[in-house]
Coordinates of C-alpha atoms in Angstrom, one line a residue:
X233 CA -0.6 6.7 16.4
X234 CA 3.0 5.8 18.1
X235 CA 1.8 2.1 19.2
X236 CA 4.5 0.6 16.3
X237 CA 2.6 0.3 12.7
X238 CA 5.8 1.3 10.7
X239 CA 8.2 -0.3 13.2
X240 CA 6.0 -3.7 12.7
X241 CA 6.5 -3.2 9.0
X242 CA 9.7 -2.7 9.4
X243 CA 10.7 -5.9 11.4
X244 CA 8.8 -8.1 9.0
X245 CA 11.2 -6.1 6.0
X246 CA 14.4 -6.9 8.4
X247 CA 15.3 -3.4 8.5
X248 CA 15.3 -3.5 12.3
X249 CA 15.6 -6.4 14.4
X250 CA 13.1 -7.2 16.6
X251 CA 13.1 -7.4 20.8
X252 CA 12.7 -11.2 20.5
X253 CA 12.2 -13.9 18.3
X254 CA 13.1 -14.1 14.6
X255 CA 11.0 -13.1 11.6
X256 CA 11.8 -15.4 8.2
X257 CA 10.8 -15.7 4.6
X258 CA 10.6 -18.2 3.1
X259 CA 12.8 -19.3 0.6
X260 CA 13.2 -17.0 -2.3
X261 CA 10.0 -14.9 -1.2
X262 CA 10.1 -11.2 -2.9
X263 CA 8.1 -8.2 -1.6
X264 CA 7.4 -4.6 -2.6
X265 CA 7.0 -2.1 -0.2
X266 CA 5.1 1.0 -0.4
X267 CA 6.7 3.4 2.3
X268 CA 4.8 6.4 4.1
X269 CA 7.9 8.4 3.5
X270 CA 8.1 7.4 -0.4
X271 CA 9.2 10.7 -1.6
X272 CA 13.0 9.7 -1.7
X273 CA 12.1 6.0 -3.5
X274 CA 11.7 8.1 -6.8
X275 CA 14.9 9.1 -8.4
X276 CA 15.0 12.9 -10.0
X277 CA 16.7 13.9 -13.1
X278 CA 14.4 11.3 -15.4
X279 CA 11.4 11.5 -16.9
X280 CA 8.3 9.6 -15.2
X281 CA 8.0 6.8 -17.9
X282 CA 12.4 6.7 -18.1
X283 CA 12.0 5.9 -14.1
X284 CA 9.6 3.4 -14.8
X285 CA 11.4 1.7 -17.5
X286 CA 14.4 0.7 -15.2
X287 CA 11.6 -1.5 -13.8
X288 CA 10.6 -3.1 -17.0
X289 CA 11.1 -7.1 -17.5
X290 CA 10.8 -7.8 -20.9
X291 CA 7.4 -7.2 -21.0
X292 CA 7.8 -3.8 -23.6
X293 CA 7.2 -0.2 -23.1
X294 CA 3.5 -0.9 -24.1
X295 CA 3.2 -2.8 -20.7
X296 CA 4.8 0.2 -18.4
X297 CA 2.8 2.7 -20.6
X298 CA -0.4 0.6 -20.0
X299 CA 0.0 0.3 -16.3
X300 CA 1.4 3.8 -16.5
X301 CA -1.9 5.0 -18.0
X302 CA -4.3 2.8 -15.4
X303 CA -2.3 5.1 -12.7
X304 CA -3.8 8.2 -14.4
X305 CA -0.6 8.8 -16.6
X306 CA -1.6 8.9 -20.1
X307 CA 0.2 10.5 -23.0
X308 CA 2.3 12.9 -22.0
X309 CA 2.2 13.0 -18.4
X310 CA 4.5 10.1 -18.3
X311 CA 7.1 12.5 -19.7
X312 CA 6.8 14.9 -16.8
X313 CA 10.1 14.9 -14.9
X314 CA 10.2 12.7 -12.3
X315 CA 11.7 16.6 -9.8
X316 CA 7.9 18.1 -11.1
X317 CA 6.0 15.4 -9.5
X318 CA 3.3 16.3 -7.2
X319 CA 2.7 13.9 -3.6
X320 CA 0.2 12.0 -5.0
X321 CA 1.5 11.8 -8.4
X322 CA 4.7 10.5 -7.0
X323 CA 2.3 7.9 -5.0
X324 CA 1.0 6.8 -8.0
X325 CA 4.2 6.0 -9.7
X326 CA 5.4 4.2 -7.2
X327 CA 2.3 2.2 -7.2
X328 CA 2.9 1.6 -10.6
X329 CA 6.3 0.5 -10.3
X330 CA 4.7 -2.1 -7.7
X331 CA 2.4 -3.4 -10.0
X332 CA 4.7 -3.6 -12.6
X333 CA 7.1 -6.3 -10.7
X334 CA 4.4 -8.2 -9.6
X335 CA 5.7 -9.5 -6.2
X336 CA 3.5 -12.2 -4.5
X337 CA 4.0 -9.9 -1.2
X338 CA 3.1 -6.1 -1.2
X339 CA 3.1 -3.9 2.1
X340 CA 1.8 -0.5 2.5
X341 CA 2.2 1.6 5.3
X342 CA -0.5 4.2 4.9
X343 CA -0.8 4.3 1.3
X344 CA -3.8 6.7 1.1
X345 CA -1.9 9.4 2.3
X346 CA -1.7 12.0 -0.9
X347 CA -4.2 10.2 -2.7
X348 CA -7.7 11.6 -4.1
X349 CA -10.9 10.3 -3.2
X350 CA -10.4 8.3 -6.9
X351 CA -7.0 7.1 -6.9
X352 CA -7.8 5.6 -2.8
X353 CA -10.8 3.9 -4.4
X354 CA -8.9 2.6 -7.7
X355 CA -6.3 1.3 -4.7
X356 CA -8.8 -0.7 -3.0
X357 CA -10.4 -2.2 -5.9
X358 CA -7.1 -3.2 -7.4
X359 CA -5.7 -4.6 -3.4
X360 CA -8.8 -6.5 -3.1
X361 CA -8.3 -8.1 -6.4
X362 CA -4.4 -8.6 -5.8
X363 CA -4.0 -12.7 -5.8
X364 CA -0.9 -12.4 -3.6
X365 CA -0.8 -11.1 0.2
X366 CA -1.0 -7.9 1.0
X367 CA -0.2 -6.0 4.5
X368 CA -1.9 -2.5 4.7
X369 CA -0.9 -0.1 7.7
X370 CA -3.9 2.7 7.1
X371 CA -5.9 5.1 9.5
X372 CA -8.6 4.9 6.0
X373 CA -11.1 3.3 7.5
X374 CA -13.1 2.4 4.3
X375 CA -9.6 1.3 2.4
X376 CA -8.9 -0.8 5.1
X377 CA -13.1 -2.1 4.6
X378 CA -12.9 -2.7 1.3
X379 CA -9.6 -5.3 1.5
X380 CA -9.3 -6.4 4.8
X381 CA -9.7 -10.4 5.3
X382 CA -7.9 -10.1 8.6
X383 CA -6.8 -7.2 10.9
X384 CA -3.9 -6.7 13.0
X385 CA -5.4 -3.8 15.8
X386 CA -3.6 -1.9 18.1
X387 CA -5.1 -1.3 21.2
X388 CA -4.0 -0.1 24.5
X389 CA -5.1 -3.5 25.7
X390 CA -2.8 -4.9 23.6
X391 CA -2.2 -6.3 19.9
X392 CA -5.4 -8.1 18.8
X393 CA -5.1 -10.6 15.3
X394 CA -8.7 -10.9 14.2
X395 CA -9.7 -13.6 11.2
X396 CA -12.0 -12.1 9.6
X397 CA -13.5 -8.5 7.2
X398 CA -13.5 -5.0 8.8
X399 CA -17.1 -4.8 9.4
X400 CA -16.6 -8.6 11.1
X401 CA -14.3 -6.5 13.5
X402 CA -16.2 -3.6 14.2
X403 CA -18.8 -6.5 15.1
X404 CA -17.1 -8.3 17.5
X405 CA -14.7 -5.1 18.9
X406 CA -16.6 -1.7 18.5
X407 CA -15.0 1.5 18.3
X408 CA -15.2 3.6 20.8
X409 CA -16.4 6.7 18.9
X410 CA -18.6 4.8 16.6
X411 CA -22.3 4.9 16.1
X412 CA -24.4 2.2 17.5
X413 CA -26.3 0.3 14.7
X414 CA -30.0 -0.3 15.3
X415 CA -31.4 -3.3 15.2
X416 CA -34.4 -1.8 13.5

């Protein structure tokens, strides 16, 4: 915690500048981001599936209400107002949204945060299967397991860029508080 995760993120959205060098997309590149602090990305005074629908690209309302209904809200729960939602129904939406403009860049900064044990593992399953990039900022160690293909780690040696899985990193740089594996 406090070794720059959100300010990271941040640089690589342009929001802040960074202490040196440059950060640049390419040409024409598009991202979505998925905020810690996504409370105030969801406008009130709507309905869930009437926020959702200023999103919509010609697809059709079946498309919103289908991804709408993968992000557990079927039916009626898409009319609940948008001022009723709980934290992680509110995460969810905004997921939603995400997946609904299909960038080929999406960054999360801790994304399981609200979330039930379902909804983090629905999350994984549909990162890991994401053909774009994706940048995950997470303390979930088995979110971060199941989609990793290269970690970014803060450490108070230092930043280290690993190629490679999660468990590939635990390998080669153990945890300090983790169990040893036996060999046996």
């Amino acid at each position: 915690n406090g070794v720059g995760k959100t300010t990271l993120i941040r640089t690589l959205l342009c929001e802040i500048a960074p202490d040196s060098g440059t950060v640049a997309w390419g040409n024409g590149m598009t991202w979505g981001y998925y905020p810690q602090d996504y409370r105030n990305q969801i406008e009130g005074g709507m309905t869930a599936f009437e926020w959702m629908m200023q999103f919509e690209t010609g697809e059709g309302q079946q498309v919103v209400r289908g991804l709408m209904g993968q992000m557990l809200f079927k039916g009626e729960e898409g009319d609940k107002p948008t001022d009723a939602l709980s934290g992680g129904e509110a995460a969810r939406l905004l997921m939603a949204k995400l997946m609904l403009q299909k960038h080929p860049v999406l960054i999360f900064d801790e994304p399981s945060n609200h979330l039930d044990l379902e909804a983090v593992s629905a999350l994984a399953d549909a990162l890991s299967q994401f053909p774009g990039t994706v940048f995950v900022v997470s303390h979930d160690r088995d979110l971060v397991s199941e989609v990793a293909t290269r970690v970014l780690s803060f450490t108070e040696g230092g930043l280290i860029d690993f190629h490679g899985s999660y468990d590939e990193y635990l390998e080669a740089h153990p945890l300090p508080d983790a169990p040893k594996k036996s060999k046996w």
